[in-house]
Short mmCIF file of N, CA and C in Angstrom, two decimals:
data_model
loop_
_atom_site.label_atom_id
_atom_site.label_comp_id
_atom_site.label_asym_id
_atom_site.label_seq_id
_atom_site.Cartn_x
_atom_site.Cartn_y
_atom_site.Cartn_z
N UNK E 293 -6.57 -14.09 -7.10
CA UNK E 293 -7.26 -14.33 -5.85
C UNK E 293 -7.87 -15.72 -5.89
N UNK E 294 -7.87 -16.89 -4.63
CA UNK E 294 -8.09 -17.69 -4.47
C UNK E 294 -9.73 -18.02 -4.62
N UNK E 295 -10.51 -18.85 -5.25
CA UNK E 295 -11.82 -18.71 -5.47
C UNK E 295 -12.44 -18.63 -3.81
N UNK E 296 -11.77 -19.46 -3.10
CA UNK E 296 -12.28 -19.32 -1.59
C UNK E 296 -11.75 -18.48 -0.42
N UNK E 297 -11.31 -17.53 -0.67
CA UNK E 297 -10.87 -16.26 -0.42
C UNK E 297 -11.72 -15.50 -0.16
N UNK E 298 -11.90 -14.40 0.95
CA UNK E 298 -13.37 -13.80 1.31
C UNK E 298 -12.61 -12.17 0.57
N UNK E 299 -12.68 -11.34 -0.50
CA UNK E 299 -12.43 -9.59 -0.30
C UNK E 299 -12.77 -9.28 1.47
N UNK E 300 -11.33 -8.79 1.87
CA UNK E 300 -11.24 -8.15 3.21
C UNK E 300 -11.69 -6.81 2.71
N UNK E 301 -11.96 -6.10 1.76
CA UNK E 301 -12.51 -4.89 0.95
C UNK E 301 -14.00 -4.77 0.95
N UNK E 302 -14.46 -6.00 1.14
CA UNK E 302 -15.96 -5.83 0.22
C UNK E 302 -16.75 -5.53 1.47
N UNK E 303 -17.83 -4.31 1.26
CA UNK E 303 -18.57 -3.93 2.25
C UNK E 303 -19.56 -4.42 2.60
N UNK E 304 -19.93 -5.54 3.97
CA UNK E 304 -20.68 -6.43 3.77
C UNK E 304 -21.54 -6.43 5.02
N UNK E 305 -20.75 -5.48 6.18
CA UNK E 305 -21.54 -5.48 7.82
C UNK E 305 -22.17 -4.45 7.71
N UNK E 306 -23.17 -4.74 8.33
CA UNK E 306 -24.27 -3.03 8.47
C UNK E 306 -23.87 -2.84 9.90
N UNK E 307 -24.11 -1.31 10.10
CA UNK E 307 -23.46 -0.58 11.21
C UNK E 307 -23.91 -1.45 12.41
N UNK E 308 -24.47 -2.35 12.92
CA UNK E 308 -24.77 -2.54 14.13
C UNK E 308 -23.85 -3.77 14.55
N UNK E 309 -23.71 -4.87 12.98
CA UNK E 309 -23.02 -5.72 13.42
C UNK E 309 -21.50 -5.39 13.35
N UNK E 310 -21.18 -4.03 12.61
CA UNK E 310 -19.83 -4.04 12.37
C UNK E 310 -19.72 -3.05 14.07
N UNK E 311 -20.66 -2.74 14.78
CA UNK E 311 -20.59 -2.13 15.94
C UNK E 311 -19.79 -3.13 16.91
N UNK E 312 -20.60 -4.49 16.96
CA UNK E 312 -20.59 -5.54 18.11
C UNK E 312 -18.76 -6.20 17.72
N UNK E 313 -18.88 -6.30 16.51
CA UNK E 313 -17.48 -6.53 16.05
C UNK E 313 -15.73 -5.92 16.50
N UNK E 314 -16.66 -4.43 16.58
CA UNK E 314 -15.27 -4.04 17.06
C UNK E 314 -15.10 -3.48 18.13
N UNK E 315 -16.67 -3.75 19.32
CA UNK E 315 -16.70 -3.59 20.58
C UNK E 315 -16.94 -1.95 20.61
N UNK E 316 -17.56 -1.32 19.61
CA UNK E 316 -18.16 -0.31 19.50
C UNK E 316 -19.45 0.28 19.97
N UNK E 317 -20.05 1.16 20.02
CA UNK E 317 -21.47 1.39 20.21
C UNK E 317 -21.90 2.17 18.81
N UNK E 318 -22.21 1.88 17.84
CA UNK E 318 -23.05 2.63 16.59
C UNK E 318 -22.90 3.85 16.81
N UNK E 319 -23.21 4.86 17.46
CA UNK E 319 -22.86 6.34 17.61
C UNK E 319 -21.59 6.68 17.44
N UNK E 320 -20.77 5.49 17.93
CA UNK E 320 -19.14 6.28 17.52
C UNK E 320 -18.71 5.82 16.13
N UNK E 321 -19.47 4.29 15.94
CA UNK E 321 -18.58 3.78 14.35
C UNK E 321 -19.42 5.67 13.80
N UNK E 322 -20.65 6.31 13.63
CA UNK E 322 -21.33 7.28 12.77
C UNK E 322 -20.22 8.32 13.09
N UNK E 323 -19.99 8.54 14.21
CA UNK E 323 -19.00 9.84 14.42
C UNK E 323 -17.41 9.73 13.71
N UNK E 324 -17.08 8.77 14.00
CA UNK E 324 -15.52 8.28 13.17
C UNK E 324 -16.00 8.43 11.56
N UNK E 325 -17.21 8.15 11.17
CA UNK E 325 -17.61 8.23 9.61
C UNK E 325 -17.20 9.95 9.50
N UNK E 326 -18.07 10.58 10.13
CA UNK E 326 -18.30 12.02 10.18
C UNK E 326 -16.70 12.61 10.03
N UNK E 327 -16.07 12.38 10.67
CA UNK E 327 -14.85 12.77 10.99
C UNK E 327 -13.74 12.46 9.98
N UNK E 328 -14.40 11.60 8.97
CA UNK E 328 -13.33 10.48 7.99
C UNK E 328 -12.16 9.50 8.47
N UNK E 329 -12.07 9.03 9.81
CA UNK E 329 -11.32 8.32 10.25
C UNK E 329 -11.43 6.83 9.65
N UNK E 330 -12.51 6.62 9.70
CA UNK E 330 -13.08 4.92 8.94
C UNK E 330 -14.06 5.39 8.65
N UNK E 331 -14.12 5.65 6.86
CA UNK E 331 -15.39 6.04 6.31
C UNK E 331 -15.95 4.18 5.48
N UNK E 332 -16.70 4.05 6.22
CA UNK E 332 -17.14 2.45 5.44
C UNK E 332 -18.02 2.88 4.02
N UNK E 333 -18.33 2.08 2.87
CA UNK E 333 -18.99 2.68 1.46
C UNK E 333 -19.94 2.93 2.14
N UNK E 334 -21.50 3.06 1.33
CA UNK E 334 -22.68 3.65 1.18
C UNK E 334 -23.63 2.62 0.33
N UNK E 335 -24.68 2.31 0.73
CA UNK E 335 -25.37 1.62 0.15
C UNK E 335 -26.27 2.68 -0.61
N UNK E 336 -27.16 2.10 -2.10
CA UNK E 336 -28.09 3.30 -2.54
C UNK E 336 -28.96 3.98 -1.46
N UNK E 337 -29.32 3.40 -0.25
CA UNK E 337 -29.97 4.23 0.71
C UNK E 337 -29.13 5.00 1.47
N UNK E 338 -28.09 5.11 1.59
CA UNK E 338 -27.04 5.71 2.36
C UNK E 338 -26.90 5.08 3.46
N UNK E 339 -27.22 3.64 3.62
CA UNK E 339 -26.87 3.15 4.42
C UNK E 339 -25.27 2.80 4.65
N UNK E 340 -24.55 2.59 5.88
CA UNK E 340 -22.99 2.17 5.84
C UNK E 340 -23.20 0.75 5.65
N UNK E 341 -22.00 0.59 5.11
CA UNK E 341 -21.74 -1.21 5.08
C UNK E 341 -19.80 -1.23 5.05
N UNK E 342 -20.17 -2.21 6.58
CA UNK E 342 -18.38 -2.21 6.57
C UNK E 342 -18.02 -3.16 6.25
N UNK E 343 -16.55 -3.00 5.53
CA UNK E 343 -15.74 -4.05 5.21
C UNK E 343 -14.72 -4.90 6.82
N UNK E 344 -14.01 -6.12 6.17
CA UNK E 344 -13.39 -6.47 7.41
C UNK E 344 -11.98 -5.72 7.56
N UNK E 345 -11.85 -5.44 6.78
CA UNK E 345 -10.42 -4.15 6.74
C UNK E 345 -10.78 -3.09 7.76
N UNK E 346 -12.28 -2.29 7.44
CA UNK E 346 -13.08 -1.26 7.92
C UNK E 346 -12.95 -1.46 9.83
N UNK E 347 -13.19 -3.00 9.59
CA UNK E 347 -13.66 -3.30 11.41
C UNK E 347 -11.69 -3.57 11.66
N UNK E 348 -11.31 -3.93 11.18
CA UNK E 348 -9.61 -4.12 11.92
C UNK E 348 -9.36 -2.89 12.02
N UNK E 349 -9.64 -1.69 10.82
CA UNK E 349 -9.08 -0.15 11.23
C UNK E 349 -9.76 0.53 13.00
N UNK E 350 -11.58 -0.37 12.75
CA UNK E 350 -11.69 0.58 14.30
C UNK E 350 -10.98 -0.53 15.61
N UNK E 351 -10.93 -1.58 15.25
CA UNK E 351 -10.24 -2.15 16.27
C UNK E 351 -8.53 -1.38 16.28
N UNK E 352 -7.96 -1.08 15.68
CA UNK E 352 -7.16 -0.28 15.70
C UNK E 352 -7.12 1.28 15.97
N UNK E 353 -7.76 1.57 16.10
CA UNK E 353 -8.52 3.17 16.56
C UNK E 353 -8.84 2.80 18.01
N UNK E 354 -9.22 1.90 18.37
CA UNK E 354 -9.59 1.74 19.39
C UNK E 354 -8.60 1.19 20.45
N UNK E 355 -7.50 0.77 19.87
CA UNK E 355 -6.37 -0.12 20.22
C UNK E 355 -5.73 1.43 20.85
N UNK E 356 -5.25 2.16 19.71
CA UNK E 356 -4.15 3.51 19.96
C UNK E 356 -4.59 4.46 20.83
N UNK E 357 -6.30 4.54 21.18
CA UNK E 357 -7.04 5.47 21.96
C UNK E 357 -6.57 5.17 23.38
N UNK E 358 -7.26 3.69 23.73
CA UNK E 358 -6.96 3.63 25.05
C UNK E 358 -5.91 2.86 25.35
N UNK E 359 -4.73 2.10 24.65
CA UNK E 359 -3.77 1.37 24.92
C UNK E 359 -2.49 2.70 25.28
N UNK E 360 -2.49 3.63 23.89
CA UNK E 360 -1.55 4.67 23.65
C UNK E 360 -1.58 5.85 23.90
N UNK E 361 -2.89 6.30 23.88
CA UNK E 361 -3.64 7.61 24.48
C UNK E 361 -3.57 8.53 23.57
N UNK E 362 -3.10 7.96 22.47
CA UNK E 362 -3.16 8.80 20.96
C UNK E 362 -4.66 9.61 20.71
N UNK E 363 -4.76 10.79 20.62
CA UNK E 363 -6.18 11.71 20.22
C UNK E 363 -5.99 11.22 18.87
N UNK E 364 -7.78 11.54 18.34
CA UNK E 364 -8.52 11.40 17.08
C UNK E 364 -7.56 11.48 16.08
N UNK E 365 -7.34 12.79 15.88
CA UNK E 365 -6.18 13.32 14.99
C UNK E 365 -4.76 12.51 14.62
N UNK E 366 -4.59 12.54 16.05
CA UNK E 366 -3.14 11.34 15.59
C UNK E 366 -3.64 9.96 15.37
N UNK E 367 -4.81 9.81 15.38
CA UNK E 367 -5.09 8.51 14.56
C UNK E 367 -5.35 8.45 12.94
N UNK E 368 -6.05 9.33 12.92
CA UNK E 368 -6.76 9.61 11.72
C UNK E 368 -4.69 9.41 10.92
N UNK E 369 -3.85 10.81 11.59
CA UNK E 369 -2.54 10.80 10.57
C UNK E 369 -2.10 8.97 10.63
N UNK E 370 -2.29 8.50 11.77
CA UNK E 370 -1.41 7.15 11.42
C UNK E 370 -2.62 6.00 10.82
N UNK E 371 -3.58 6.25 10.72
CA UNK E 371 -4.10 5.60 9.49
C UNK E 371 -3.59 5.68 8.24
N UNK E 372 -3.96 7.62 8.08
CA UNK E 372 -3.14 7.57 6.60
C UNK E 372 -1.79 7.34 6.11
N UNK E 373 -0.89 7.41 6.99
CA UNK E 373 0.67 6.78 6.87
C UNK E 373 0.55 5.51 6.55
N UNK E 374 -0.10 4.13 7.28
CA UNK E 374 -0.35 3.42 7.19
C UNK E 374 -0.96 2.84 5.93
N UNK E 375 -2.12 3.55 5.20
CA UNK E 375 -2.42 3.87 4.00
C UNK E 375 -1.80 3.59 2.99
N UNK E 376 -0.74 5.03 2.84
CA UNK E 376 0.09 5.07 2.02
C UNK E 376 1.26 4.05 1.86
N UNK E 377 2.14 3.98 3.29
CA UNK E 377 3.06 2.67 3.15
C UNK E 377 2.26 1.20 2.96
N UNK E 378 1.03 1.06 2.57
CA UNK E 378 0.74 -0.20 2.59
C UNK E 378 0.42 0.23 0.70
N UNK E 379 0.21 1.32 -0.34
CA UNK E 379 -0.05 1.71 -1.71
C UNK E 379 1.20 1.66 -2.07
N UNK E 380 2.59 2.08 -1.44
CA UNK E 380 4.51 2.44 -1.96
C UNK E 380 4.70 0.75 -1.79
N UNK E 381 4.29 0.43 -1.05
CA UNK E 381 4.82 -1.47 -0.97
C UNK E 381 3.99 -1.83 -2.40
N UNK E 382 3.10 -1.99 -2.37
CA UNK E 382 1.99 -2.99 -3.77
C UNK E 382 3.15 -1.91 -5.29
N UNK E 383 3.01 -0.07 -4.66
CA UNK E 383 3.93 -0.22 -6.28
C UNK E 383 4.95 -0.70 -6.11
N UNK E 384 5.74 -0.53 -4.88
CA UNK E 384 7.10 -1.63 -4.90
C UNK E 384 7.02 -2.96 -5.99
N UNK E 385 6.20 -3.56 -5.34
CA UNK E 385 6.12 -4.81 -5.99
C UNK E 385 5.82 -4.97 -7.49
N UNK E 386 5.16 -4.14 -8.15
CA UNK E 386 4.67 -3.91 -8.84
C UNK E 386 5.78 -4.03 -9.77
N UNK E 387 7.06 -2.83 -9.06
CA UNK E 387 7.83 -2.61 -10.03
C UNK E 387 9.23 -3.70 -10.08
N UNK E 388 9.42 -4.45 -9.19
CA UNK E 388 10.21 -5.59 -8.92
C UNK E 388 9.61 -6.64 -9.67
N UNK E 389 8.29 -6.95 -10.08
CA UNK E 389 8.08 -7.82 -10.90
C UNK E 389 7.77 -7.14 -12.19
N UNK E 390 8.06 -6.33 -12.70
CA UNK E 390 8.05 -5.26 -14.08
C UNK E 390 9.71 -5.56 -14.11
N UNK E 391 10.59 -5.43 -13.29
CA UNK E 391 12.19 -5.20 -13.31
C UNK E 391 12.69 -7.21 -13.70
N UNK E 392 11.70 -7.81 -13.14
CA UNK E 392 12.33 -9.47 -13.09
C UNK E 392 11.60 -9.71 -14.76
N UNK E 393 10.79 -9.18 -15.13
CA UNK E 393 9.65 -9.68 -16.39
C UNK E 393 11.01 -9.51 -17.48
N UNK E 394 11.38 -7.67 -17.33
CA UNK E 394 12.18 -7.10 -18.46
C UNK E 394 13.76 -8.08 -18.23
N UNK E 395 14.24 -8.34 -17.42
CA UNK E 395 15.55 -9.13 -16.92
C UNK E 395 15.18 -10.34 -17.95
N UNK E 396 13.92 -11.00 -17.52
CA UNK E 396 13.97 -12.33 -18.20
C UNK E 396 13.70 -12.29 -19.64
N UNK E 397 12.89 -11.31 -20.36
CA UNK E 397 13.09 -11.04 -21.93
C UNK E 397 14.49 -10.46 -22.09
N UNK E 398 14.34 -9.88 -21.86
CA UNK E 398 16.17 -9.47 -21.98
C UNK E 398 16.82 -10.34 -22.49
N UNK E 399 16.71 -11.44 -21.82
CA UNK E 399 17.81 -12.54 -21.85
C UNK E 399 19.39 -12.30 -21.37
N UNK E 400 19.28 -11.52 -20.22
CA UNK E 400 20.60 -11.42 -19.30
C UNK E 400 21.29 -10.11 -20.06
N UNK E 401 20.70 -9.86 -20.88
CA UNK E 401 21.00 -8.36 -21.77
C UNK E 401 21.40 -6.73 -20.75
N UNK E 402 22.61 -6.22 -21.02
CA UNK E 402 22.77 -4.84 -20.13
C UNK E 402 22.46 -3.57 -20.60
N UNK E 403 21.87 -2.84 -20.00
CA UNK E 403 21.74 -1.97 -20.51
C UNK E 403 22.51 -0.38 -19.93
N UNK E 404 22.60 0.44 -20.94
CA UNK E 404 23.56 1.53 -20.00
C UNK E 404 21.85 3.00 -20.50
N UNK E 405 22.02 4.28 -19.68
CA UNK E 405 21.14 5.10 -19.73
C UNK E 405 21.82 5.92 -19.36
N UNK E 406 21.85 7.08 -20.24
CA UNK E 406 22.97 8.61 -19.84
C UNK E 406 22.16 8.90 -19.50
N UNK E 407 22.64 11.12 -18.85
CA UNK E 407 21.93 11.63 -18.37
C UNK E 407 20.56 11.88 -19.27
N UNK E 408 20.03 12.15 -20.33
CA UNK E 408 19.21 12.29 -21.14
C UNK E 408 18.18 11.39 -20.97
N UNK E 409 18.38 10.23 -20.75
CA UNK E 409 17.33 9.24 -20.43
C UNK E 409 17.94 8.20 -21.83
N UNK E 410 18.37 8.44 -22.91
CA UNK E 410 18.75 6.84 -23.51
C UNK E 410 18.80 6.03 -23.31
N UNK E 411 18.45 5.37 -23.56
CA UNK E 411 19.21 3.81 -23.33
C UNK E 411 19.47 3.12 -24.35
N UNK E 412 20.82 2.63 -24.36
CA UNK E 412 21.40 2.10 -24.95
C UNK E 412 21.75 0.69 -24.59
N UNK E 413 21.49 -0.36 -25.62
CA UNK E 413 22.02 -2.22 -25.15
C UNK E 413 23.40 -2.10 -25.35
N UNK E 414 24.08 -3.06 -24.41
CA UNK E 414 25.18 -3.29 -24.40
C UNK E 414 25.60 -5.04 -24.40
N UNK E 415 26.39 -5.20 -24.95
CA UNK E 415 27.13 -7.00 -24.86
C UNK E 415 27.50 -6.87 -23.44
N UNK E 416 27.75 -8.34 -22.65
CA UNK E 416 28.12 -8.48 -21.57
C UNK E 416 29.75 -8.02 -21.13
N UNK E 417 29.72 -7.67 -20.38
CA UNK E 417 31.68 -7.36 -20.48
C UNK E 417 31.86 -5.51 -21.19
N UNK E 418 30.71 -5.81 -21.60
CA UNK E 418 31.08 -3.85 -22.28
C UNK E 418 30.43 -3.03 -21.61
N UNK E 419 31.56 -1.80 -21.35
CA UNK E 419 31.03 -1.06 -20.46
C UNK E 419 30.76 0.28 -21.35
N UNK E 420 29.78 1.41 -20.77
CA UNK E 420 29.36 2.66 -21.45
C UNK E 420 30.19 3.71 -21.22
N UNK E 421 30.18 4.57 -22.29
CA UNK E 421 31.15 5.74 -22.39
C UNK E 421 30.76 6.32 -21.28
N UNK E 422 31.79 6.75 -20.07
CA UNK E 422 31.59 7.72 -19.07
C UNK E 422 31.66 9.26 -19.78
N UNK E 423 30.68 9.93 -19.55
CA UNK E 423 30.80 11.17 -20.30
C UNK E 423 32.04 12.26 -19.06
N UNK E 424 32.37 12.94 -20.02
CA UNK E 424 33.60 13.93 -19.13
C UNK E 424 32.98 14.49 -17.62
N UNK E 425 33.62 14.38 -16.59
CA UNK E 425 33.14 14.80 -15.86
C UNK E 425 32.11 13.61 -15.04
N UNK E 426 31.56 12.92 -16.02
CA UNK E 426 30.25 12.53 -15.10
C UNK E 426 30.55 10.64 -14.45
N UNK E 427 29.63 10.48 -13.49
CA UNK E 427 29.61 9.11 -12.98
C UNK E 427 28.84 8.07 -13.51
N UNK E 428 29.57 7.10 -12.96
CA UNK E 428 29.17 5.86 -13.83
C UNK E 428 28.35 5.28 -12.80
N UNK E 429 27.84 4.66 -12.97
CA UNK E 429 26.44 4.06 -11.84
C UNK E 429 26.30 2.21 -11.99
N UNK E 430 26.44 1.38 -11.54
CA UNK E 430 26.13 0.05 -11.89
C UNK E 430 25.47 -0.32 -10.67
N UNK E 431 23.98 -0.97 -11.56
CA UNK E 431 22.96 -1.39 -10.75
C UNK E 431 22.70 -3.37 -10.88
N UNK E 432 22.73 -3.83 -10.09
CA UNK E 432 23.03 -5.03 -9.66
C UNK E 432 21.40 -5.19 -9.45
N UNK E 433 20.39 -5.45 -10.14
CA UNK E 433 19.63 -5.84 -9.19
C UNK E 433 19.61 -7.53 -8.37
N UNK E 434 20.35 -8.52 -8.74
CA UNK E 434 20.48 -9.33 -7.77
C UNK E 434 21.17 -8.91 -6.25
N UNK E 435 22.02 -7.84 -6.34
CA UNK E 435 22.76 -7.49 -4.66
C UNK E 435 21.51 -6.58 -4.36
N UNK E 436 20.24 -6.81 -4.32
CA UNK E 436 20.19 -5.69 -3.51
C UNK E 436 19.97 -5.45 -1.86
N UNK E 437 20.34 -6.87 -1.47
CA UNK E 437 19.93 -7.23 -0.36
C UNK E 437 20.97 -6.88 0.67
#
């Protein structure tokens, strides 16, 4: 992270300004808390403190209400979809740069893996015993586009 980079995470508005922010009135950011739609952290007093993630989610709650006519509920689910496909992308990535790390120690090295889970190294040009019956699989990760 860039030293001048603000955390879009870090909980930093108290309910009135994160109210004016997202064209809210304070009674509803408390009711959306209640409800778990945008729960912002907790200060040791139990005060809320929202993040700027926190205020784009109710500007987005607020977007699907009256733009789409989407009820509570179907917000609340397409938050959490949203959620999740934004946690499957970061492990995506995660694991595409785990897959380029092992490629480059490797040193262009192949590897074959039966059903059992083995794995076995192979020289370039050599291919793995197809067991009777079963399929052979070759994974390219440069084509995968």
């Amino acid at each position: 992270m860039s030293p001048h980079r603000i955390d879009e995470r870090a909980p930093v508005f108290v309910i009135s300004v994160a109210a004016e922010l997202s064209g809210m009135h304070p009674q509803t950011l408390r009711q959306y808390d209640r409800i778990g739609l945008v729960s912002p952290r907790r200060t040791g007093g139990r005060g809320r403190r929202y993040s700027a993630r926190d205020i784009a989610q109710l500007r987005e709650v607020q977007r699907l209400s009256q733009e789409e006519g989407i009820n509570l509920a179907g917000i609340k689910r397409i938050l959490q979809l949203q959620d999740e496909v934004a946690s499957l992308r970061e492990q995506l990535g995660a694991v595409h740069e785990a897959i380029e790390e092992m490629a480059a120690r490797s040193g262009g090295r192949v590897f074959s893996a039966d059903r059992s889970g083995r794995v076995t190294s192979l020289r370039r040009g050599e291919r793995p015993e197809r067991p009777p019956g079963g399929a052979l699989v070759l994974w390219r990760p440069d084509r995968r586009r």
